[in-house]
PDB file of C-alpha atoms in Angstrom:
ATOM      1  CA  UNK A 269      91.808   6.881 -20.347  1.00  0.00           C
ATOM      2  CA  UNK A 270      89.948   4.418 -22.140  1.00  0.00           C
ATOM      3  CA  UNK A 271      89.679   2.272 -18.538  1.00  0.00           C
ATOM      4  CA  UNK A 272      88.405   5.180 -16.740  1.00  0.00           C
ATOM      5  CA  UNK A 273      85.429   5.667 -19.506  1.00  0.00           C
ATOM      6  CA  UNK A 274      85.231   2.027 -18.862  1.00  0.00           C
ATOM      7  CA  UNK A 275      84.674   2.265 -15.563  1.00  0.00           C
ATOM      8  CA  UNK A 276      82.511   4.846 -15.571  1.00  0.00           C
ATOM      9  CA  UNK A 277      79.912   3.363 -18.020  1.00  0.00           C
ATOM     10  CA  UNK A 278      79.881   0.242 -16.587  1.00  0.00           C
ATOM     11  CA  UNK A 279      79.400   1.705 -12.817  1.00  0.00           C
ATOM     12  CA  UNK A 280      76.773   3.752 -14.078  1.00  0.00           C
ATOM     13  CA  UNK A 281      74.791   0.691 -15.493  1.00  0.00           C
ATOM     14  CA  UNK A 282      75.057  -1.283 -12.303  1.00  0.00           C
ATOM     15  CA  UNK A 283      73.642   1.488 -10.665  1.00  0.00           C
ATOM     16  CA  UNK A 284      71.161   2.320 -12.562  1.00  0.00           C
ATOM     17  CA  UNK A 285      70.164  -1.626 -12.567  1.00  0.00           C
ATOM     18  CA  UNK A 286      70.335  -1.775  -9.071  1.00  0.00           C
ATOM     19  CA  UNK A 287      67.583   0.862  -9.019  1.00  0.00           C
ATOM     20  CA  UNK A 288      65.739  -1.323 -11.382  1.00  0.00           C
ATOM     21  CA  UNK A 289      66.182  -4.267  -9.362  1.00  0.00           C
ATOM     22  CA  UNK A 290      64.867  -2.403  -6.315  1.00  0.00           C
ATOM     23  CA  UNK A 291      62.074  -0.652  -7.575  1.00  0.00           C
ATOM     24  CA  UNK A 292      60.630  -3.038  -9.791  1.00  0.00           C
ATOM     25  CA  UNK A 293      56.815  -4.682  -8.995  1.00  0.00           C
ATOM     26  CA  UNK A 294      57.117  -7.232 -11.259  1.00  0.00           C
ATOM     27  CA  UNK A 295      59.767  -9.956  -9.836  1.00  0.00           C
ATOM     28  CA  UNK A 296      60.800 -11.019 -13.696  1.00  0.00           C
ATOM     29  CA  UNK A 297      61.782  -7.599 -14.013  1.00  0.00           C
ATOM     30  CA  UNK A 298      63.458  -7.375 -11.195  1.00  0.00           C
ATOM     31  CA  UNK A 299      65.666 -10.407 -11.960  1.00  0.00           C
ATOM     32  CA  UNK A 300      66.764  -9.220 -15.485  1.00  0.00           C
ATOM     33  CA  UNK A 301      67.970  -6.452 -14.136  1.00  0.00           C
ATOM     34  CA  UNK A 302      70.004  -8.466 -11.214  1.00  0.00           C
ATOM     35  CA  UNK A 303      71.276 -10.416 -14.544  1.00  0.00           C
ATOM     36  CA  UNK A 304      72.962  -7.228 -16.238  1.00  0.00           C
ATOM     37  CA  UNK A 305      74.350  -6.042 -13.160  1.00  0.00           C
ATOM     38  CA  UNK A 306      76.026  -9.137 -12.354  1.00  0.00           C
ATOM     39  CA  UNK A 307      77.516  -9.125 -16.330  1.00  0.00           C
ATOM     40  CA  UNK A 308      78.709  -5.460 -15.655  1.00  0.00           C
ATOM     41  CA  UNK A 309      80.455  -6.337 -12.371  1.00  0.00           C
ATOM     42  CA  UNK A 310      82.061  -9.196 -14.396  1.00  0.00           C
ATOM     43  CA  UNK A 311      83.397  -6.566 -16.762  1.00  0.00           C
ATOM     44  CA  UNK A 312      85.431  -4.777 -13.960  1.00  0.00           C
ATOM     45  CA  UNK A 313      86.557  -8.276 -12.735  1.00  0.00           C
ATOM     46  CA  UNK A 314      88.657  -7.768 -15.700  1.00  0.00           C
ATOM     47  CA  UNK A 315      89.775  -3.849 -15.311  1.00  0.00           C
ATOM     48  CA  UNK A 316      90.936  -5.666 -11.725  1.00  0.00           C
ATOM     49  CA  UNK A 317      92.988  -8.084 -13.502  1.00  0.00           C
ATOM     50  CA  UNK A 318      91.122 -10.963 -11.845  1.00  0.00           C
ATOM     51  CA  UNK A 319      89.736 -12.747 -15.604  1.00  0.00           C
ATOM     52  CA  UNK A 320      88.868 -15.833 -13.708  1.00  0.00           C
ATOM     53  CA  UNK A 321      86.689 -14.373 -10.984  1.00  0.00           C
ATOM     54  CA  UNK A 322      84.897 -12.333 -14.424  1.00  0.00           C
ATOM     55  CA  UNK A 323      84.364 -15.635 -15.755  1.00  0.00           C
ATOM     56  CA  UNK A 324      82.983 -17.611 -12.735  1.00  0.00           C
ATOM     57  CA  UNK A 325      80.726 -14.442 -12.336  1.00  0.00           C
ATOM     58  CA  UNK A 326      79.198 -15.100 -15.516  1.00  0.00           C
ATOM     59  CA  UNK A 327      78.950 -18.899 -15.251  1.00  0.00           C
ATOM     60  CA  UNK A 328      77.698 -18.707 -12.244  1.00  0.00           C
ATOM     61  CA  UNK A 329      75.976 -15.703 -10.982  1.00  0.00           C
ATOM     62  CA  UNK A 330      74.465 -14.412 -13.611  1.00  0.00           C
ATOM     63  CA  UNK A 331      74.476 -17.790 -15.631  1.00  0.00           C
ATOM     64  CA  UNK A 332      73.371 -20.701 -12.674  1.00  0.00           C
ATOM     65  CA  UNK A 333      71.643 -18.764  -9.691  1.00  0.00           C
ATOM     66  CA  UNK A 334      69.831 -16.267 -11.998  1.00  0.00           C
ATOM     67  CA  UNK A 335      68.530 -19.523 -13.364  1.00  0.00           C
ATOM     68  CA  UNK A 336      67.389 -20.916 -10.262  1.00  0.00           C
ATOM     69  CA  UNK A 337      65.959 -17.359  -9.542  1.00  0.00           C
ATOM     70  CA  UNK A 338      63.860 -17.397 -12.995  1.00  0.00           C
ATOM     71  CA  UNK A 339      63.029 -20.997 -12.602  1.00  0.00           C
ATOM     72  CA  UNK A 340      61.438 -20.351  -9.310  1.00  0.00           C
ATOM     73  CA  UNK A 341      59.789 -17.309 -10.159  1.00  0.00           C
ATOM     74  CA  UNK A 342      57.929 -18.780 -13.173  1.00  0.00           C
ATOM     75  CA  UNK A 343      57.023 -22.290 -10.723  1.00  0.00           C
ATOM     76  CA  UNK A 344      55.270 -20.290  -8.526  1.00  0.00           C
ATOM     77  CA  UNK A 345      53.493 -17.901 -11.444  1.00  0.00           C
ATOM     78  CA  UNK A 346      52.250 -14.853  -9.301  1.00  0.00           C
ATOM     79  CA  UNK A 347      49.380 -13.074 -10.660  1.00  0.00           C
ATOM     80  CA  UNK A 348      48.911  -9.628 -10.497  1.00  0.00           C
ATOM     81  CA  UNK A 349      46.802  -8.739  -7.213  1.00  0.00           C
ATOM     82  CA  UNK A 350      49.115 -11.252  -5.542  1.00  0.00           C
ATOM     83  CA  UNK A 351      52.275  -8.866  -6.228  1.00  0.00           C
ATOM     84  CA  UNK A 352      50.244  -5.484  -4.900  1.00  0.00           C
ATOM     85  CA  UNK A 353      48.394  -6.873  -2.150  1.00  0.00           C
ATOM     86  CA  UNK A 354      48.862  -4.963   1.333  1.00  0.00           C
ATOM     87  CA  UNK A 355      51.936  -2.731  -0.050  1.00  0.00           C
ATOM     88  CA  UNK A 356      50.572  -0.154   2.191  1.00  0.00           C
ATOM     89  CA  UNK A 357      50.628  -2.036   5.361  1.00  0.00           C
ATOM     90  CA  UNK A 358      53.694   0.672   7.021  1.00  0.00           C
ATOM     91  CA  UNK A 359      52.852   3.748   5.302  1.00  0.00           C
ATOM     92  CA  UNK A 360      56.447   5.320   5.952  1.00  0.00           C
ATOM     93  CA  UNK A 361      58.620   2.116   5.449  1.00  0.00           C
ATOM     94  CA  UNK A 362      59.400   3.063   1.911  1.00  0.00           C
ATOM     95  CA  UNK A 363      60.723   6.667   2.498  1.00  0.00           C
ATOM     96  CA  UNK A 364      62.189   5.769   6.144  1.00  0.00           C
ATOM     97  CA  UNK A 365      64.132   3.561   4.452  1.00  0.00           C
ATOM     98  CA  UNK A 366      65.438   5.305   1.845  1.00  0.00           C
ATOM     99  CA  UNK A 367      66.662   7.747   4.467  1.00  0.00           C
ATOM    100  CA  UNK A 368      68.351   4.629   6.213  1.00  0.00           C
ATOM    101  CA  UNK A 369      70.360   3.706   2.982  1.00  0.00           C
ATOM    102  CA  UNK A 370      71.018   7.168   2.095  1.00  0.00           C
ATOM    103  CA  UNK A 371      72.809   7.452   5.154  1.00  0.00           C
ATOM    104  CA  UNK A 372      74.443   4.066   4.846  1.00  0.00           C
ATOM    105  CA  UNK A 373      75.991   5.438   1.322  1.00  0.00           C
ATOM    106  CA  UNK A 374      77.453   8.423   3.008  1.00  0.00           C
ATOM    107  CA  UNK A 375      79.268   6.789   6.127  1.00  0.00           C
ATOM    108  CA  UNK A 376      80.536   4.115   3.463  1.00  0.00           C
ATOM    109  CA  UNK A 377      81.624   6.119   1.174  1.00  0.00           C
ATOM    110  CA  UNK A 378      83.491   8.895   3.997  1.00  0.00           C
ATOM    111  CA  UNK A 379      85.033   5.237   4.920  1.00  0.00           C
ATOM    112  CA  UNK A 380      86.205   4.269   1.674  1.00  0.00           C
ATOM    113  CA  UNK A 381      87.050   7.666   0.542  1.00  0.00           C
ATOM    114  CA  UNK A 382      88.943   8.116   3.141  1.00  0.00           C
ATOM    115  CA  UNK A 383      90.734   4.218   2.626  1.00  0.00           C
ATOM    116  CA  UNK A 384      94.803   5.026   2.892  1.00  0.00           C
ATOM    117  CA  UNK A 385      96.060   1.674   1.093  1.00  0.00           C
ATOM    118  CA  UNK A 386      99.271   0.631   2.629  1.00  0.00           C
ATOM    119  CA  UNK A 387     102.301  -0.296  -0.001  1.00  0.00           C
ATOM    120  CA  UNK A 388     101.571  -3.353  -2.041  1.00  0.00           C
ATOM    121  CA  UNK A 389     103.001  -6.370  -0.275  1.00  0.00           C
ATOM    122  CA  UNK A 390     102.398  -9.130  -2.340  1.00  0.00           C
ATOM    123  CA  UNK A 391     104.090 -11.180  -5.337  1.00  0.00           C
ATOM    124  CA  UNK A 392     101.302 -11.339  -7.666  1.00  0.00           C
ATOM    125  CA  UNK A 393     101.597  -8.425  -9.853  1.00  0.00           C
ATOM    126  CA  UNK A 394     100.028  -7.508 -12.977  1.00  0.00           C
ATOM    127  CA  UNK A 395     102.722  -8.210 -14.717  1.00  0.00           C
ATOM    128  CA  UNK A 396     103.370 -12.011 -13.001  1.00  0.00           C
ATOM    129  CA  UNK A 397      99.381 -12.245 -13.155  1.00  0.00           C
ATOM    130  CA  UNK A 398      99.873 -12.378 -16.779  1.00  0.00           C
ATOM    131  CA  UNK A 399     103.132 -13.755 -17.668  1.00  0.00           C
ATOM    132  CA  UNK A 400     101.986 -17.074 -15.267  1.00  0.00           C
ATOM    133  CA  UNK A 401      97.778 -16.955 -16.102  1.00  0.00           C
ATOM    134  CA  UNK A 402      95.118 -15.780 -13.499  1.00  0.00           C
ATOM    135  CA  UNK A 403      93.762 -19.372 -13.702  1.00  0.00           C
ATOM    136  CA  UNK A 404      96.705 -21.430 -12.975  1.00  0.00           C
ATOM    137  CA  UNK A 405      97.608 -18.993  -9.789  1.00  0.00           C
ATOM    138  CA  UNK A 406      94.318 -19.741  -8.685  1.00  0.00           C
ATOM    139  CA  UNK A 407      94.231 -23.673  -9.190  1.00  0.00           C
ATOM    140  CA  UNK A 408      97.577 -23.423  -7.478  1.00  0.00           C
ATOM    141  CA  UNK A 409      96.066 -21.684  -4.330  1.00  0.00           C
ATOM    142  CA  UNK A 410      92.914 -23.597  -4.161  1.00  0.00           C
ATOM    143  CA  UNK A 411      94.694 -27.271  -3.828  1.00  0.00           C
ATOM    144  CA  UNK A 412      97.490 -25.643  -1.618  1.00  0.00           C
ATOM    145  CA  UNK A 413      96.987 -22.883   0.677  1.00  0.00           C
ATOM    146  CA  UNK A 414      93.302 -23.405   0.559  1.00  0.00           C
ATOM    147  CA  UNK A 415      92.571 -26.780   0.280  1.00  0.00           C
ATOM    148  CA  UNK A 416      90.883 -27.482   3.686  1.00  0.00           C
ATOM    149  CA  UNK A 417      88.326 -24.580   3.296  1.00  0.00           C
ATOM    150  CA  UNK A 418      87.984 -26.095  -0.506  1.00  0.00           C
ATOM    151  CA  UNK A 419      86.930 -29.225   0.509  1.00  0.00           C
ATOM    152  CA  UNK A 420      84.426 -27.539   3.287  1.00  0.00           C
ATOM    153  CA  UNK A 421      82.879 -25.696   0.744  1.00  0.00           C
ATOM    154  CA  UNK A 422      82.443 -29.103  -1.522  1.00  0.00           C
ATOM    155  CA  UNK A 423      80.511 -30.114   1.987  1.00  0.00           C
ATOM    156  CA  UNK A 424      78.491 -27.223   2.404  1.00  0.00           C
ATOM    157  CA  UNK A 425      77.666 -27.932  -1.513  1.00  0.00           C
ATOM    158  CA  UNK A 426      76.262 -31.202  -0.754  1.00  0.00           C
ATOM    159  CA  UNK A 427      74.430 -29.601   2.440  1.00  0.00           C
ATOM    160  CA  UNK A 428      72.916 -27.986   0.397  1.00  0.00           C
ATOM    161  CA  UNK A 429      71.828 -30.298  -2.412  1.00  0.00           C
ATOM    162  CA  UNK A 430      70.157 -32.457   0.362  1.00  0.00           C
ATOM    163  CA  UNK A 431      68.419 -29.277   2.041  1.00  0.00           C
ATOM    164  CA  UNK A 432      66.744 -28.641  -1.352  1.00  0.00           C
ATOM    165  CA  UNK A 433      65.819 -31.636  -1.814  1.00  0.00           C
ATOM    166  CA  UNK A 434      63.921 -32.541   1.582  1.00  0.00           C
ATOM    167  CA  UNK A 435      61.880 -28.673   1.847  1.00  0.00           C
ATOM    168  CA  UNK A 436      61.083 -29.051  -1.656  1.00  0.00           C
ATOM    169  CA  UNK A 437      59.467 -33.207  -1.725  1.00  0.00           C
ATOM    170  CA  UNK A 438      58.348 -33.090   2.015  1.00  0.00           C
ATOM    171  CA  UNK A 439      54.707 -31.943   0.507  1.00  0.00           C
ATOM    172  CA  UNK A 440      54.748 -34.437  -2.252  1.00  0.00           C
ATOM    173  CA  UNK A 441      55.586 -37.261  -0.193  1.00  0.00           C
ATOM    174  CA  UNK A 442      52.957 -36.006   2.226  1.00  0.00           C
ATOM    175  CA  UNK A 443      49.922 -36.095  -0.595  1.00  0.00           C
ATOM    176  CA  UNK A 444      50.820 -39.809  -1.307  1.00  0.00           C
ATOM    177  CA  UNK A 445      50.207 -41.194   1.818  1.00  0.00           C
TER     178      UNK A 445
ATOM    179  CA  UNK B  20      95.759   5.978 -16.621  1.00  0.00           C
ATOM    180  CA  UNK B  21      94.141   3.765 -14.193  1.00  0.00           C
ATOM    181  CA  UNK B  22      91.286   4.023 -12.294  1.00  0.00           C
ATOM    182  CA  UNK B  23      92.253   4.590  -8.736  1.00  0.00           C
ATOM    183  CA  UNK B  24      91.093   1.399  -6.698  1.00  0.00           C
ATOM    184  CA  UNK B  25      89.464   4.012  -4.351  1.00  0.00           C
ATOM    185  CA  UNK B  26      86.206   4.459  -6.665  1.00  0.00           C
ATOM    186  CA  UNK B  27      85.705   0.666  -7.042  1.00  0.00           C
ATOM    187  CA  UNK B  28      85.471   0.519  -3.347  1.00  0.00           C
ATOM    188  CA  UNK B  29      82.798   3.612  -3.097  1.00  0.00           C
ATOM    189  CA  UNK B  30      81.027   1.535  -6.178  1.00  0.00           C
ATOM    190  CA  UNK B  31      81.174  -1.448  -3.536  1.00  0.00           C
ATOM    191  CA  UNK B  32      79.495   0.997  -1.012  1.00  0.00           C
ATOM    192  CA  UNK B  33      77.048   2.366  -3.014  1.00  0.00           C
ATOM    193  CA  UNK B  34      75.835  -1.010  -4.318  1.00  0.00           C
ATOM    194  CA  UNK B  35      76.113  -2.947  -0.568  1.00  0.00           C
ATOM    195  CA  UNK B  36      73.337   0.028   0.764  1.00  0.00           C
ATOM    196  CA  UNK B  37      71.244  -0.138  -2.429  1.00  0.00           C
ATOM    197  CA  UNK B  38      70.995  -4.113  -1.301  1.00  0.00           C
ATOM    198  CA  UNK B  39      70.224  -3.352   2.095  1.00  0.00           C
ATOM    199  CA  UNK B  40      67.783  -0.766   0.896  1.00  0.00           C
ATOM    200  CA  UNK B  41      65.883  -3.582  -1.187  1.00  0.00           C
ATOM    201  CA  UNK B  42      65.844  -5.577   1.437  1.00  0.00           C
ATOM    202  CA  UNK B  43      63.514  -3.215   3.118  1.00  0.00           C
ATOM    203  CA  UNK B  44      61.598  -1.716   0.960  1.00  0.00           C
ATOM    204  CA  UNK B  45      60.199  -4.835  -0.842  1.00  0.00           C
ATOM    205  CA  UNK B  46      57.606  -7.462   0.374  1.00  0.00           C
ATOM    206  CA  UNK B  47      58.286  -9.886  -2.173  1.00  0.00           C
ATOM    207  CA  UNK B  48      60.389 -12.577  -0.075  1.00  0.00           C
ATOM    208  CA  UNK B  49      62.111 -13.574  -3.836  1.00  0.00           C
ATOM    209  CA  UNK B  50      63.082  -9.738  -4.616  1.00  0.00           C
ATOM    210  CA  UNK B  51      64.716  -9.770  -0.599  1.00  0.00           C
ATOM    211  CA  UNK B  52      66.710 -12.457  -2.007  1.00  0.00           C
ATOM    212  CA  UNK B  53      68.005 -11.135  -5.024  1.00  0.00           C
ATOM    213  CA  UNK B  54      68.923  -8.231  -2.806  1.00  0.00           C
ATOM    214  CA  UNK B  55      70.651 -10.139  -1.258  1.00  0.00           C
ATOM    215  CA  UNK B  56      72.789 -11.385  -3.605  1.00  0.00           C
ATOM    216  CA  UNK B  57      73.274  -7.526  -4.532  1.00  0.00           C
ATOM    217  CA  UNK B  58      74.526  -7.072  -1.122  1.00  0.00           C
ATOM    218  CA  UNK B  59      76.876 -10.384  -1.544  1.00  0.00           C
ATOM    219  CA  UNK B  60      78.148  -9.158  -4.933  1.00  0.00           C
ATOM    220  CA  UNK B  61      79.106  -5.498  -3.337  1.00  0.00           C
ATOM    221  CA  UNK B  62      81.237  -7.652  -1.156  1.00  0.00           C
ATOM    222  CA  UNK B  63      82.861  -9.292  -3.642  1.00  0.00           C
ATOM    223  CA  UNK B  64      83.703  -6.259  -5.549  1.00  0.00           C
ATOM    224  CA  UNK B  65      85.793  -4.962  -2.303  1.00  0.00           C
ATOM    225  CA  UNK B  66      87.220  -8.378  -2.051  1.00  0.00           C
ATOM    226  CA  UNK B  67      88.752  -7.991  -6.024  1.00  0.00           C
ATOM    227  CA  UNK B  68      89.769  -4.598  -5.141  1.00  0.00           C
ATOM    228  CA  UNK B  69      91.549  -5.054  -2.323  1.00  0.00           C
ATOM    229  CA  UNK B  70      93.427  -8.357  -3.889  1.00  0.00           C
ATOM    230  CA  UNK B  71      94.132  -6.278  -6.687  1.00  0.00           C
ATOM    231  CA  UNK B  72      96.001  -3.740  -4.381  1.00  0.00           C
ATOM    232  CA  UNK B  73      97.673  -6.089  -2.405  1.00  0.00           C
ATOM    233  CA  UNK B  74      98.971  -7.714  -5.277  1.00  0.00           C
ATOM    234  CA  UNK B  75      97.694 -10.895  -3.422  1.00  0.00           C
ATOM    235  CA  UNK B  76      95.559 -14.116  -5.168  1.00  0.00           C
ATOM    236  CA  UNK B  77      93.946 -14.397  -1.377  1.00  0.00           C
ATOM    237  CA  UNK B  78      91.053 -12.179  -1.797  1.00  0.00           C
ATOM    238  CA  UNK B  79      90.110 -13.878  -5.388  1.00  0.00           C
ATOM    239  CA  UNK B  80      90.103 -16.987  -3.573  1.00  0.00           C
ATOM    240  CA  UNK B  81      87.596 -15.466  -0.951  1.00  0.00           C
ATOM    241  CA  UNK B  82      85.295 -14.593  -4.028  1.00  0.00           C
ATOM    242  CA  UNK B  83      85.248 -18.243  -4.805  1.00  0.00           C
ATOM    243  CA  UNK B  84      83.668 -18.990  -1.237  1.00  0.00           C
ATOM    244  CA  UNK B  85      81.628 -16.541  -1.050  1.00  0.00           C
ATOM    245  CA  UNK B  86      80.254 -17.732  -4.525  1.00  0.00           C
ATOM    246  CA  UNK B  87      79.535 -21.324  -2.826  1.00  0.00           C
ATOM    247  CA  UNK B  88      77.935 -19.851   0.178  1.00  0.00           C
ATOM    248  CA  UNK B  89      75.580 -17.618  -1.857  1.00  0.00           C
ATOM    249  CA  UNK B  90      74.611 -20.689  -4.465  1.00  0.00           C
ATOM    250  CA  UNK B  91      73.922 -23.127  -1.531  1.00  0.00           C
ATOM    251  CA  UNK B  92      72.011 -19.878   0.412  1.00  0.00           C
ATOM    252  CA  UNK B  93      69.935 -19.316  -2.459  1.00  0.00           C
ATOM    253  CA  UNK B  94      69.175 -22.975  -3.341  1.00  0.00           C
ATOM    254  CA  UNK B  95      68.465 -23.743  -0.034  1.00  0.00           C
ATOM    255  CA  UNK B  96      66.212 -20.483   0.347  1.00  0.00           C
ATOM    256  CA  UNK B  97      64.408 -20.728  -2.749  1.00  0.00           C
ATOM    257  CA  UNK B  98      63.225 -24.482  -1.147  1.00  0.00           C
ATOM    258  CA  UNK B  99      62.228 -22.849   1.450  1.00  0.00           C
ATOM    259  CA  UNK B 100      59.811 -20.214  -0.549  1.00  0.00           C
ATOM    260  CA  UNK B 101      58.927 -22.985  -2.067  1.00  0.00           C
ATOM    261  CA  UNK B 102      57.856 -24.937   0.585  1.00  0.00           C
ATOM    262  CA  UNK B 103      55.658 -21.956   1.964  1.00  0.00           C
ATOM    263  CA  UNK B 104      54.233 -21.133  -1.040  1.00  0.00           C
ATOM    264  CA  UNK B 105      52.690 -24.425  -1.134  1.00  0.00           C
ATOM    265  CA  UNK B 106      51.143 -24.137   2.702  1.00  0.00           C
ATOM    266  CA  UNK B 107      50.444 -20.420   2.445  1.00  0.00           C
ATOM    267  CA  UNK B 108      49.655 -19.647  -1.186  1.00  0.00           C
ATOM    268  CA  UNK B 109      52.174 -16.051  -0.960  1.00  0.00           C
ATOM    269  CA  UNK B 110      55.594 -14.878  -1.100  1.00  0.00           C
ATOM    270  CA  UNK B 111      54.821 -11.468   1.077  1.00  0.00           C
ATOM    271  CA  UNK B 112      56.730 -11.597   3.650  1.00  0.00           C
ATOM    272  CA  UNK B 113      54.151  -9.280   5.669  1.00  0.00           C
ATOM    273  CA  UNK B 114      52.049 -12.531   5.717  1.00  0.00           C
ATOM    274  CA  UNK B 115      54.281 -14.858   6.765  1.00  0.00           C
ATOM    275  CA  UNK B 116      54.249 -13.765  10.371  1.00  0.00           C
ATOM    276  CA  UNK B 117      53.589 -17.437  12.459  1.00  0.00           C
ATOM    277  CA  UNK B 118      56.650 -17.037  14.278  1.00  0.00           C
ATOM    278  CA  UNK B 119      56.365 -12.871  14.523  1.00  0.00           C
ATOM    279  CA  UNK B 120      55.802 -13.503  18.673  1.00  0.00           C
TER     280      UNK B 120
END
């Protein structure tokens, strides 16, 4: 019972966030908004039994790239007739597009409503999930099962380090010369 | 009780078109992004779920890649509005249109 309400509250503020990130002007906004979603979704991480993936969410998402996100919006410090300049450009884009998603929602959710989940295959349990620890079970998989696509990702890391760094000097070094 | 996995998956839905709908509705190239990440987080939402009904660790380990992709994406990304805000002085995407043609 108590999960349920859980759920419920915490859907309804990631919708109702979602709204807010969509609808915003003002990109700050916008991103605060992105910020409690991404903390709600963490809480039903945990109703899903998956405490790690809650925490990483947090760290990460809402802690690291919301950073980046804030950090970036403040560098480039839009003013005001910057953000409402030529909104009108396609008159119907906004309602058209509502339309679009509102569609997208219902064949979704006729999919998912309609999802017949076969019987549960696996080993990991609740139960096991909590007698071994969510974290060790996924240390375990990441240097076993997964350890090739671990180590791409570590690549695709440093890809991206470098990427960032050349767009964002090329300019700078540009000016010196 | 439990919630029946079922509703976190319409949840996913609901959230993955509410991206897609940012994505066209704004002109601000940083709000596309964070719908973007909206989108990526409905996705990872279904991937819990689904782990969780399996009774499987593989779709929590998914979740970890898809985190990596959507940190280096929006690093990278963010460069890159960067780098045209510099040459073009916005972030509306309506006037970044060199390479419409």
């Amino acid at each position: 019972m108590l999960e349920s309400l859980l759920f419920i509250i915490m859907s309804l503020i990631i919708i109702a966030c979602a709204i807010g990130v969509i609808f915003q002007k003002n990109p700050i906004y916008s991103a605060v908004f992105l910020i409690q979603t991404m903390v709600s979704l963490a809480v039903l991480y945990v109703l899903l039994h998956a405490q790690f993936v809650a925490a990483v969410q947090v760290i990460v998402y809402a802690g690291a790239i919301m950073v980046i996100f804030v950090f970036v919006i403040m560098l480039l410090n839009l003013n005001k007739d910057e953000l409402e300049r030529d909104r009108n450009k396609l008159p119907m884009q906004k309602p058209a597009a509502i339309i679009l998603g509102l569609i997208l929602v219902v064949m979704i959710g006729i999919i998912m409503a309609r999802t017949v989940f076969q019987s549960a295959g696996g080993e990991y349990t609740p139960e096991v999930m909590d007698q071994i620890g969510n974290t060790q079970l996924v240390g375990k998989m990441l240097f076993t099962k997964y350890v090739l696509p671990f180590e791409i990702a570590s690549i695709l890391l440093f890809a991206a380090i470098i990427g960032a760094i050349v767009l964002a000097k090329k300019q700078i070094i540009k000016e010196e010369k | 009780m439990t919630v029946p996995l079922t509703w976190y998956l319409v949840l996913s839905g609901i959230l993955f078109s509410m991206g897609a709908v940012g994505v066209l509705i704004n002109r601000n190239a940083l709000v596309i992004f964070m719908c973007i990440e909206l989108m990526l987080n409905a996705v990872n939402l279904a991937f819990v779920t689904f782990s969780r009904q399996q009774n499987s660790m593989d779709g929590q380990i998914f979740v970890f890649f898809i985190m990596t992709v959507a940190a280096a994406e929006a690093v990278v990304g963010l460069a890159i509005i960067i780098a045209l805000f510099r040459n073009k002085a916005t972030v509306n995407v309506d006037n970044i249109n060199l390479m419409k043609w």
